[in-house]
PDB file of C-alpha atoms and ligand atoms in Angstrom:
ATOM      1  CA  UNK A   1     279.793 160.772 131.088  1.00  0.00           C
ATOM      2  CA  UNK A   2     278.996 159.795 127.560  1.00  0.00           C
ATOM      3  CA  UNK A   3     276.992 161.749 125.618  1.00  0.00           C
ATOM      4  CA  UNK A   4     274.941 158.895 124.308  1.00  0.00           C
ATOM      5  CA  UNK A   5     271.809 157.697 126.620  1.00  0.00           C
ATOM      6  CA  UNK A   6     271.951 153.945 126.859  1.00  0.00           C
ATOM      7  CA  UNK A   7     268.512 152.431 125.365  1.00  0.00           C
ATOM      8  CA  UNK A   8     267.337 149.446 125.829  1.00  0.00           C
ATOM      9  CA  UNK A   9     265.294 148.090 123.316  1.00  0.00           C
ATOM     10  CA  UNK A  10     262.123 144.806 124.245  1.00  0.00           C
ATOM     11  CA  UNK A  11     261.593 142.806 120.752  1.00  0.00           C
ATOM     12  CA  UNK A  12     258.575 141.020 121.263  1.00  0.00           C
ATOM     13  CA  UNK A  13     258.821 139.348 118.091  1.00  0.00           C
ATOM     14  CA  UNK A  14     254.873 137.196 117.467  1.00  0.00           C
ATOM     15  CA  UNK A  15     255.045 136.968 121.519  1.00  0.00           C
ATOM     16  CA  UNK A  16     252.610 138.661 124.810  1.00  0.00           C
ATOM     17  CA  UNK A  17     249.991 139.818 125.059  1.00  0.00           C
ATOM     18  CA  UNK A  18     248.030 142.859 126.438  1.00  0.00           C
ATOM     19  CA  UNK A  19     248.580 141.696 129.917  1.00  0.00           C
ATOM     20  CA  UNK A  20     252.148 141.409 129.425  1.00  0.00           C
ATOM     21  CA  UNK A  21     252.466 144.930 128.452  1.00  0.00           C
ATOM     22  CA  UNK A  22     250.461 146.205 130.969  1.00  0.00           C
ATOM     23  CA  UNK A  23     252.914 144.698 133.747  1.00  0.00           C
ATOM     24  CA  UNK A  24     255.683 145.987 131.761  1.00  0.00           C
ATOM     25  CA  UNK A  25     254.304 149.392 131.376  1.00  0.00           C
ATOM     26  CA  UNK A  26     253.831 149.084 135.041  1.00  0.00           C
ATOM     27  CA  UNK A  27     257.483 147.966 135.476  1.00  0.00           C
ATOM     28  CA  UNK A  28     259.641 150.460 133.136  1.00  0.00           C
ATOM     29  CA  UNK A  29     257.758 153.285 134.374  1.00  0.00           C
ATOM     30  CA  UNK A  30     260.254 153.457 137.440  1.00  0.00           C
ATOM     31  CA  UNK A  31     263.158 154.306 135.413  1.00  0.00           C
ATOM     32  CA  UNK A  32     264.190 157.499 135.418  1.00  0.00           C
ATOM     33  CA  UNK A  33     264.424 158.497 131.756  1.00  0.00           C
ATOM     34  CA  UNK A  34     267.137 160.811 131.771  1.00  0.00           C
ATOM     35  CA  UNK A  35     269.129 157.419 132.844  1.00  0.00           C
ATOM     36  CA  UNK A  36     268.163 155.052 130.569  1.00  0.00           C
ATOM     37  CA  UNK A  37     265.680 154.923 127.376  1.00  0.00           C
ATOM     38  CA  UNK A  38     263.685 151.800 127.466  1.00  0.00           C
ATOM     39  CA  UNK A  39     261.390 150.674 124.650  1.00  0.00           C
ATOM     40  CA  UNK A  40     258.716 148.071 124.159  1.00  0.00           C
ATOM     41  CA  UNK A  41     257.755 146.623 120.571  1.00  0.00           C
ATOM     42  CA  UNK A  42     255.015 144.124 120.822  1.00  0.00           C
ATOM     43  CA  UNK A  43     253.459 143.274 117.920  1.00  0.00           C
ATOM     44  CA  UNK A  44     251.439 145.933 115.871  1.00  0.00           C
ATOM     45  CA  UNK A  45     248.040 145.166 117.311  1.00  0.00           C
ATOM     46  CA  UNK A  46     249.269 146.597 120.715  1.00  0.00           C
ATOM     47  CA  UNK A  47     251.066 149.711 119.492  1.00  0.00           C
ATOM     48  CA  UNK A  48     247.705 151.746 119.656  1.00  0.00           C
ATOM     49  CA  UNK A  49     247.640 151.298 123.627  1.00  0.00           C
ATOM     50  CA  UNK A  50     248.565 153.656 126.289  1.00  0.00           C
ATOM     51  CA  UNK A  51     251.503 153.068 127.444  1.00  0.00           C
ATOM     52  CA  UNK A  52     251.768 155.914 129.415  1.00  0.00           C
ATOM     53  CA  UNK A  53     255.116 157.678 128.867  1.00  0.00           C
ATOM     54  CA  UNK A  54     256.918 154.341 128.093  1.00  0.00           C
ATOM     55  CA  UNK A  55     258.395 154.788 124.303  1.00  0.00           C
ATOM     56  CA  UNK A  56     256.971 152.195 122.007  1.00  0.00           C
ATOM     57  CA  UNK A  57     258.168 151.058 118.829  1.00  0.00           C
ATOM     58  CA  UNK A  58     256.920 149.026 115.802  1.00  0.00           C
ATOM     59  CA  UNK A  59     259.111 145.438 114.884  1.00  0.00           C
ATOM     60  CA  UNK A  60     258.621 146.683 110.906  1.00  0.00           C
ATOM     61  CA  UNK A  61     257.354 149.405 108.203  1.00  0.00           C
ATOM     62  CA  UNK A  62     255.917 149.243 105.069  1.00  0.00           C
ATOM     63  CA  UNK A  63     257.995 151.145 102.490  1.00  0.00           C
ATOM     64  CA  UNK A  64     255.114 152.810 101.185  1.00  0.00           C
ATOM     65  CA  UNK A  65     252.829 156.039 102.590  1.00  0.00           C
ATOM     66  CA  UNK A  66     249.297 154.142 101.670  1.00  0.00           C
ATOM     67  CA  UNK A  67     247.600 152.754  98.549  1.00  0.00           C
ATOM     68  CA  UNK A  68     247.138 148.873  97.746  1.00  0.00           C
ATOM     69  CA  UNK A  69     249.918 146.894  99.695  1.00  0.00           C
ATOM     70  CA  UNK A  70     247.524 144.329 101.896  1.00  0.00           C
ATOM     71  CA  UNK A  71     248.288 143.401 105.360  1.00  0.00           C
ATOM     72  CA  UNK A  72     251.106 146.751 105.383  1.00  0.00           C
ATOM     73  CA  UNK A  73     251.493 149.382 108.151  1.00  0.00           C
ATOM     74  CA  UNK A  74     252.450 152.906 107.091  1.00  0.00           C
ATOM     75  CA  UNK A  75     255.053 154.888 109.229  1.00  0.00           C
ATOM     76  CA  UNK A  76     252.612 157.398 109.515  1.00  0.00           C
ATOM     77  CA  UNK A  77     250.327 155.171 110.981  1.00  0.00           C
ATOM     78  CA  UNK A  78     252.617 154.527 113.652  1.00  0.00           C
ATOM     79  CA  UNK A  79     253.377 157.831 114.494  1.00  0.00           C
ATOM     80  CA  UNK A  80     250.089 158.515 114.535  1.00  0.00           C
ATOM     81  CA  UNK A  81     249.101 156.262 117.319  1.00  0.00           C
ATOM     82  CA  UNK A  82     252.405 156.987 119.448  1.00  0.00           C
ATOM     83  CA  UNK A  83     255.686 155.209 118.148  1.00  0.00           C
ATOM     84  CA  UNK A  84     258.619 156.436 118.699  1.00  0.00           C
ATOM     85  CA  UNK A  85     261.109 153.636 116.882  1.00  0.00           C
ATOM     86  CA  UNK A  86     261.127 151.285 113.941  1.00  0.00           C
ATOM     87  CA  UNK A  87     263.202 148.217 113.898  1.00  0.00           C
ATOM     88  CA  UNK A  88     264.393 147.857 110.768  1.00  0.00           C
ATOM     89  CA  UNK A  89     266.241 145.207 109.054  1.00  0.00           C
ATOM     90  CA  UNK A  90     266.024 142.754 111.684  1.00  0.00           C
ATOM     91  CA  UNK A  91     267.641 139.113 110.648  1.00  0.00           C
ATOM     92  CA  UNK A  92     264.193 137.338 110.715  1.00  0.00           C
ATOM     93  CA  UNK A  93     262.596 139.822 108.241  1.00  0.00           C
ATOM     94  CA  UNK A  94     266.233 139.529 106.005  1.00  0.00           C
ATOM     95  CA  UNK A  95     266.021 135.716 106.444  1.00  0.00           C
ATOM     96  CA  UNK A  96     262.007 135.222 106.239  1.00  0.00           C
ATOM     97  CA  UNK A  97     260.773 137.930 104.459  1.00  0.00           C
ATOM     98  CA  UNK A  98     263.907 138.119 102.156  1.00  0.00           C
ATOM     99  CA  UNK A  99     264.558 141.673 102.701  1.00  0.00           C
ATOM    100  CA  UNK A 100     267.686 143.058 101.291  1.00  0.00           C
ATOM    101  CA  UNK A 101     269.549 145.376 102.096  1.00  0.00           C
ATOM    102  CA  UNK A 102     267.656 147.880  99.266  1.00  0.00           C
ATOM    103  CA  UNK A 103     264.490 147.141 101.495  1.00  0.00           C
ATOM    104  CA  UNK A 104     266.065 147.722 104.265  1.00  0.00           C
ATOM    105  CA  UNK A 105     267.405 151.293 103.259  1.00  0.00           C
ATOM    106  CA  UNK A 106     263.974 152.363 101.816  1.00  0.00           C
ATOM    107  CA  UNK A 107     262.460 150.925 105.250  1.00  0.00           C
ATOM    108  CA  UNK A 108     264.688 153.324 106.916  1.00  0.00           C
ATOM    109  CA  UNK A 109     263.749 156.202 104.723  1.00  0.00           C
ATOM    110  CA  UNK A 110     259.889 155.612 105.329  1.00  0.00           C
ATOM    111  CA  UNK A 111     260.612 155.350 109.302  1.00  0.00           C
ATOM    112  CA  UNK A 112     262.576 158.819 108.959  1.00  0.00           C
ATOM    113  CA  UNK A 113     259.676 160.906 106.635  1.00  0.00           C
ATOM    114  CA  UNK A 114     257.524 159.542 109.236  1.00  0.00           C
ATOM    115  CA  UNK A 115     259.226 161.263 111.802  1.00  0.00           C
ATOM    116  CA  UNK A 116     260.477 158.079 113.477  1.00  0.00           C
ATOM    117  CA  UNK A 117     263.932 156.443 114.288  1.00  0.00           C
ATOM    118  CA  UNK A 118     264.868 153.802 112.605  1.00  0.00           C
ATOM    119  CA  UNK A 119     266.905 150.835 114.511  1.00  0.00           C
ATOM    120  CA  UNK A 120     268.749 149.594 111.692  1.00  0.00           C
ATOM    121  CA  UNK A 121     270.023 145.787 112.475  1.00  0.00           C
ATOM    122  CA  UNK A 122     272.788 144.516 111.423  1.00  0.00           C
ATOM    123  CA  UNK A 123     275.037 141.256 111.783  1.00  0.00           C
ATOM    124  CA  UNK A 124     277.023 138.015 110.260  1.00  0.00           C
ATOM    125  CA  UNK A 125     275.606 135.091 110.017  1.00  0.00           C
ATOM    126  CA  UNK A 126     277.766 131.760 111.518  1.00  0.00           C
ATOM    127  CA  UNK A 127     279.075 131.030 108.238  1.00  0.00           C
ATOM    128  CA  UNK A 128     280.565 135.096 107.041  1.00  0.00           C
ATOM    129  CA  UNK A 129     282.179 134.817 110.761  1.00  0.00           C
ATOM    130  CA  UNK A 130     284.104 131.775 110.498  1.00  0.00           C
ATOM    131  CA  UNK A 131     285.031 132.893 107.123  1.00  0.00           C
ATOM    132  CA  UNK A 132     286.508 136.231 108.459  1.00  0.00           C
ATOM    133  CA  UNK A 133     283.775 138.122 106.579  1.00  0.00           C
ATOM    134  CA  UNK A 134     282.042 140.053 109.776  1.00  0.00           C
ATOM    135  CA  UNK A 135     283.722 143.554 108.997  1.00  0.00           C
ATOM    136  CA  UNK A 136     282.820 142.730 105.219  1.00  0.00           C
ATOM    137  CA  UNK A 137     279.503 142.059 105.552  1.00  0.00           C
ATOM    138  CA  UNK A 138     278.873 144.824 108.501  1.00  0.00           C
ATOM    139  CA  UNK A 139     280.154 147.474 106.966  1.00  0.00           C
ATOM    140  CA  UNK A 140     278.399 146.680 104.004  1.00  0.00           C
ATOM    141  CA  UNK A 141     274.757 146.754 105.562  1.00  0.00           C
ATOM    142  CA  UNK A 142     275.649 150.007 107.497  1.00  0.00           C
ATOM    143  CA  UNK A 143     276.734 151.629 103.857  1.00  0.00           C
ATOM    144  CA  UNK A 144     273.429 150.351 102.362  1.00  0.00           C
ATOM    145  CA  UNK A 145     271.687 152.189 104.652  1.00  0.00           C
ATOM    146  CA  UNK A 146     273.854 155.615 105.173  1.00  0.00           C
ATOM    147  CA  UNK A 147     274.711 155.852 100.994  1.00  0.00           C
ATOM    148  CA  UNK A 148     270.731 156.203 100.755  1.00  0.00           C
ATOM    149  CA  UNK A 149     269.946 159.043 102.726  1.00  0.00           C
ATOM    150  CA  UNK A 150     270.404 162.556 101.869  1.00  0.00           C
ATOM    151  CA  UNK A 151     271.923 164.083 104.919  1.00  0.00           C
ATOM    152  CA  UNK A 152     273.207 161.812 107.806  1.00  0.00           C
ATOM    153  CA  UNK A 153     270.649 162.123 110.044  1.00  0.00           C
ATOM    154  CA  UNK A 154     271.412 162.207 113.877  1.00  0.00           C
ATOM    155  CA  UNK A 155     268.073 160.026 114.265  1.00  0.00           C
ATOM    156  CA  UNK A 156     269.316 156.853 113.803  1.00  0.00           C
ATOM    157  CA  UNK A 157     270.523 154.323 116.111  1.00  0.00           C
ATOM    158  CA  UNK A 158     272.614 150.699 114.971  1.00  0.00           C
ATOM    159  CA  UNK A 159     272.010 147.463 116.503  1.00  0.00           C
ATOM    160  CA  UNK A 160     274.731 144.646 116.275  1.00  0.00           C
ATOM    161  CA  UNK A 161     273.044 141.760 116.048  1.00  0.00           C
ATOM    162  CA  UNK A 162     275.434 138.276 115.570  1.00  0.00           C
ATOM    163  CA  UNK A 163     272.947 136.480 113.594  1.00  0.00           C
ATOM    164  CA  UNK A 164     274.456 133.159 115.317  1.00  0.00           C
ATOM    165  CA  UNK A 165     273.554 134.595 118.758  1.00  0.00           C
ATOM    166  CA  UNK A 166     269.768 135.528 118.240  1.00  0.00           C
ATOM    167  CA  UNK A 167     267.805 133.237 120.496  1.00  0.00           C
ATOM    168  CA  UNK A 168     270.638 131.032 120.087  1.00  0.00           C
ATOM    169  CA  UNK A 169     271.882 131.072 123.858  1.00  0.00           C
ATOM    170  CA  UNK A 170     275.383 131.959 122.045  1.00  0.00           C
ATOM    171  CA  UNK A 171     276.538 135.524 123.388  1.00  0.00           C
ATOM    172  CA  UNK A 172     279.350 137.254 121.903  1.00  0.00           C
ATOM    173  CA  UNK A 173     282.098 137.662 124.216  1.00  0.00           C
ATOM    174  CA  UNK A 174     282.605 141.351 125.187  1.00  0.00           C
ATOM    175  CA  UNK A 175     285.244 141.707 123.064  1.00  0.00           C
ATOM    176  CA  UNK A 176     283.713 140.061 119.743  1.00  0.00           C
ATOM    177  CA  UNK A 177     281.190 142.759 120.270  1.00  0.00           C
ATOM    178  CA  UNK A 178     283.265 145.389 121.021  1.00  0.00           C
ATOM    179  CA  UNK A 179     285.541 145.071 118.409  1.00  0.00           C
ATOM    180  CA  UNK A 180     282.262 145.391 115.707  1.00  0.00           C
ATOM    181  CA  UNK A 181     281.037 147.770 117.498  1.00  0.00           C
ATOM    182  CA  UNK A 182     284.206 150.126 117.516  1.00  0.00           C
ATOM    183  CA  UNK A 183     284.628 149.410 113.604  1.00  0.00           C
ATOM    184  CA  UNK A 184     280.542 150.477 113.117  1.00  0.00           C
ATOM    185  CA  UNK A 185     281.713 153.492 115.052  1.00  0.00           C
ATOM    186  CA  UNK A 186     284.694 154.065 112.530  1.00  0.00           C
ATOM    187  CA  UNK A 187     282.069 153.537 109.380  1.00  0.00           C
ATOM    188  CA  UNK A 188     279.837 155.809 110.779  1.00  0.00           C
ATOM    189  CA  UNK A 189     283.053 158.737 111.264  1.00  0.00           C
ATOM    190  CA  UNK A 190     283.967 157.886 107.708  1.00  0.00           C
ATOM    191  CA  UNK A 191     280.258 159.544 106.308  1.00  0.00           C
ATOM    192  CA  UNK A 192     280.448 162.391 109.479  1.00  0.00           C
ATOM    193  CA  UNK A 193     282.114 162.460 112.919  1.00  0.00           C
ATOM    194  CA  UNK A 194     278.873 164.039 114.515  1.00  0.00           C
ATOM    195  CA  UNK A 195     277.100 161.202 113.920  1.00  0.00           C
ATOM    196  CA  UNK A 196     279.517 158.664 114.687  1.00  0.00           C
ATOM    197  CA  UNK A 197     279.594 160.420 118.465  1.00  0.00           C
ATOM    198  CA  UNK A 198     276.207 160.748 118.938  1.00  0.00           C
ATOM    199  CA  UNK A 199     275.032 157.464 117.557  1.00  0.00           C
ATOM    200  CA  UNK A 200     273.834 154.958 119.594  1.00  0.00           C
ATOM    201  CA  UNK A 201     274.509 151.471 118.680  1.00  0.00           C
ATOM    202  CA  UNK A 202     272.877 148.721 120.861  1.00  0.00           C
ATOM    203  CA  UNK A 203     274.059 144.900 121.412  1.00  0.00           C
ATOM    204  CA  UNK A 204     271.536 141.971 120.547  1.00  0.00           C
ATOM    205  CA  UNK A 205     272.144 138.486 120.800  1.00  0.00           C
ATOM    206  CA  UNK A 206     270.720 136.322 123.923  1.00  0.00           C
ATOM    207  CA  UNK A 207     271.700 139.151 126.171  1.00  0.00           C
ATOM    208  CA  UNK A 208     270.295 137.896 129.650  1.00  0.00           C
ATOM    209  CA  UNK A 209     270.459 140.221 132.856  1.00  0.00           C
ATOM    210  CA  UNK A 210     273.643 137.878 134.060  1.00  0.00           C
ATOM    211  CA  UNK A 211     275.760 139.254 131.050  1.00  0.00           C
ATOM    212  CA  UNK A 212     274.116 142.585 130.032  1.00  0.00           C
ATOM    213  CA  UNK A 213     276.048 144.684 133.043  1.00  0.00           C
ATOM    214  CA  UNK A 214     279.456 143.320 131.423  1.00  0.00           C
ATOM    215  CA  UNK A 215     278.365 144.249 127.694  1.00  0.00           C
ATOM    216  CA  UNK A 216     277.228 147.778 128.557  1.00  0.00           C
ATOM    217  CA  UNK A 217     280.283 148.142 130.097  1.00  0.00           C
ATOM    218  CA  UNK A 218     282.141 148.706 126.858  1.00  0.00           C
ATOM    219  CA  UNK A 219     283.034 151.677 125.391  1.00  0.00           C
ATOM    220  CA  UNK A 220     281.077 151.446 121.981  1.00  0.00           C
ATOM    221  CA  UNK A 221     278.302 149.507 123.631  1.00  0.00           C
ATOM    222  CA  UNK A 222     275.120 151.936 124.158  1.00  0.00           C
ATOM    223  CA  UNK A 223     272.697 149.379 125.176  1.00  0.00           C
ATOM    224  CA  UNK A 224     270.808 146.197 124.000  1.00  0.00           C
ATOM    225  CA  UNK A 225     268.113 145.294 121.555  1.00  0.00           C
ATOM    226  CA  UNK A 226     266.211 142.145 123.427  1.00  0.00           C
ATOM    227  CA  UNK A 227     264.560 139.192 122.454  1.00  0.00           C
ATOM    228  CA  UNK A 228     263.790 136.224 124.611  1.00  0.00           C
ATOM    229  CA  UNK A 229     264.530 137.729 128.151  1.00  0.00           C
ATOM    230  CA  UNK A 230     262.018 140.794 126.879  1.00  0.00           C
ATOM    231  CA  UNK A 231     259.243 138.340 127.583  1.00  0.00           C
ATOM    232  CA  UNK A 232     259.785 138.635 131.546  1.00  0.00           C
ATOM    233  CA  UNK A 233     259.267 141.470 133.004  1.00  0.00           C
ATOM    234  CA  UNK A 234     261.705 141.074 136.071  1.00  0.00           C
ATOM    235  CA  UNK A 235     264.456 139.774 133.744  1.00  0.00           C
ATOM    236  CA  UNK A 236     263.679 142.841 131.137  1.00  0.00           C
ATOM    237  CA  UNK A 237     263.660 145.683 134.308  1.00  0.00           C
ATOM    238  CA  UNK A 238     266.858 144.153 135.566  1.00  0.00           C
ATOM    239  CA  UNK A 239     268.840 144.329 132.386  1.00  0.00           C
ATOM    240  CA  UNK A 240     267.371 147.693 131.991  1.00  0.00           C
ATOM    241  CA  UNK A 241     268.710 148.283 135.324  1.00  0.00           C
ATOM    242  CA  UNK A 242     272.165 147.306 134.500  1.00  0.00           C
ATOM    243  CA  UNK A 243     271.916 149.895 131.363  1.00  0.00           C
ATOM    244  CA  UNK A 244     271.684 152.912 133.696  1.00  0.00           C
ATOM    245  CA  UNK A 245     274.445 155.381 133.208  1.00  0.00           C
TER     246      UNK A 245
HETATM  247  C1  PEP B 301     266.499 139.743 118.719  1.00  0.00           C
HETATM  248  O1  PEP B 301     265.638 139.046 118.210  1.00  0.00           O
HETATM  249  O2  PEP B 301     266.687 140.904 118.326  1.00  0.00           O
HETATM  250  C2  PEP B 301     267.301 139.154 119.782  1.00  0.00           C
HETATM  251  C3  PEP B 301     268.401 139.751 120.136  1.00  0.00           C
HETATM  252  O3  PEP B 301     266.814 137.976 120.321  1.00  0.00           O
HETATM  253  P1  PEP B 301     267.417 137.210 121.607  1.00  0.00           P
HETATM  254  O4  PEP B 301     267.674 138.235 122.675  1.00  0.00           O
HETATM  255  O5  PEP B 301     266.332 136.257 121.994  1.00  0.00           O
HETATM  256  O6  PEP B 301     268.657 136.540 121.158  1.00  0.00           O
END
């Protein structure tokens, strides 16, 4: 059995609403946790809810503790009213927001002083893959992160995210994934072995509950971070369901 719990990981993105994650709450409840992890992040307004057991996390940090930075949410804040996770480095808030990878590894700080655990995101873009730059590029955001911190904490967890599969309806194949995953795994060994073990590093990329089961099945694959099929709460539960160890 692997040492690593699968966790799956609901990205609401600007999407539900309250009554949304009450049915999900309602849903994810009947996994048994010591099975899988599962984790909602709606948007900010509806972290402060009871979610009753179910982890929550936030889709963002500020970098900063407090002070003038309008329309910013602290880490502190988040633990304060029950988070769990940060997703961090997402390819929207790279692509949107134009966060580099420099924001990206002082996000991650600010999520770990908070006491939280950062879901750092990372992934090619159509173009760096059909120019054989994936491992390039990869391994790059990974070091951006790890060269940053001070000790290599065993709170962090990777998410491979293709950005040519997000909400795309293009998948990578099992292999495509596996084979990034496996070489995060090596970059990871490279700073500490520990941590490369006990790190979990999820899949996301139109992962639907028809392909999830074969995904998770892969050696390096510890779960999924979700998007669109996060929004239903039988398609969510199911590919939750094929997580289970
Ligand atoms: C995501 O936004 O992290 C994601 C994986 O989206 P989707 O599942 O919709 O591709």
């Amino acid at each position: 059995m692997s040492i690593r719990l699968p966790l799956v990981v609901g990205n609401w993105k600007l999407n539900g609403d309250r009554e949304l994650l009450t049915s999900m709450v309602a849903r994810l409840k009947q996994f048994d946790a010591d099975k899988v992890e599962t984790v909602i992040c709606p948007p900010y307004v509806y972290l402060n809810e009871d979610t009753d057991g179910v982890k929550k996390g936030a889709q963002s940090v500020s970098t900063q503790d407090a002070g003038a930075f309008t329309g910013e949410v602290a880490g502190r804040m988040l633990r304060d009213v029950g988070c769990h996770y940060v997703i961090v480095g997402h390819s929207e808030r790279r692509e949107l927001f134009g966060e580099s990878d420099e924001v990206v590894a002082a996000k991650v700080k600010a999520t770990l002083d908070a006491g939280l655990i950062p879901i750092i995101c990372v992934g090619e873009t159509d173009e760096e893959r059909e120019n054989n730059q994936t491992t390039e590029r990869v391994t790059q955001q990974v070091k951006a992160v790890l060269d940053e911190l001070p000790s290599y904490s065993d709170s962090l967890v990777f998410a491979y995210e293709p950005v040519w599969a997000i909400g795309t309806g293009k998948t990578a194949s099992c292999e495509q994934a596996e084979e990034v995953h496996a070489m995060i795994r090596q970059v990871l060994a490279g700073y500490n072995q520990e941590l490369a073990e006990t790190t979990r590093i999820l899949y996301g990329g139109s992962v639907k509950p028809e392909n999830s089961k074969e995904l998770f099945a892969s050696d390096n694959i510890d779960g999924g971070l979700i998007g669109g099929a996060s929004l239903d709460v039988e398609s969510f539960a199911t590919i939750c369901e094929n997580a289970v160890a």
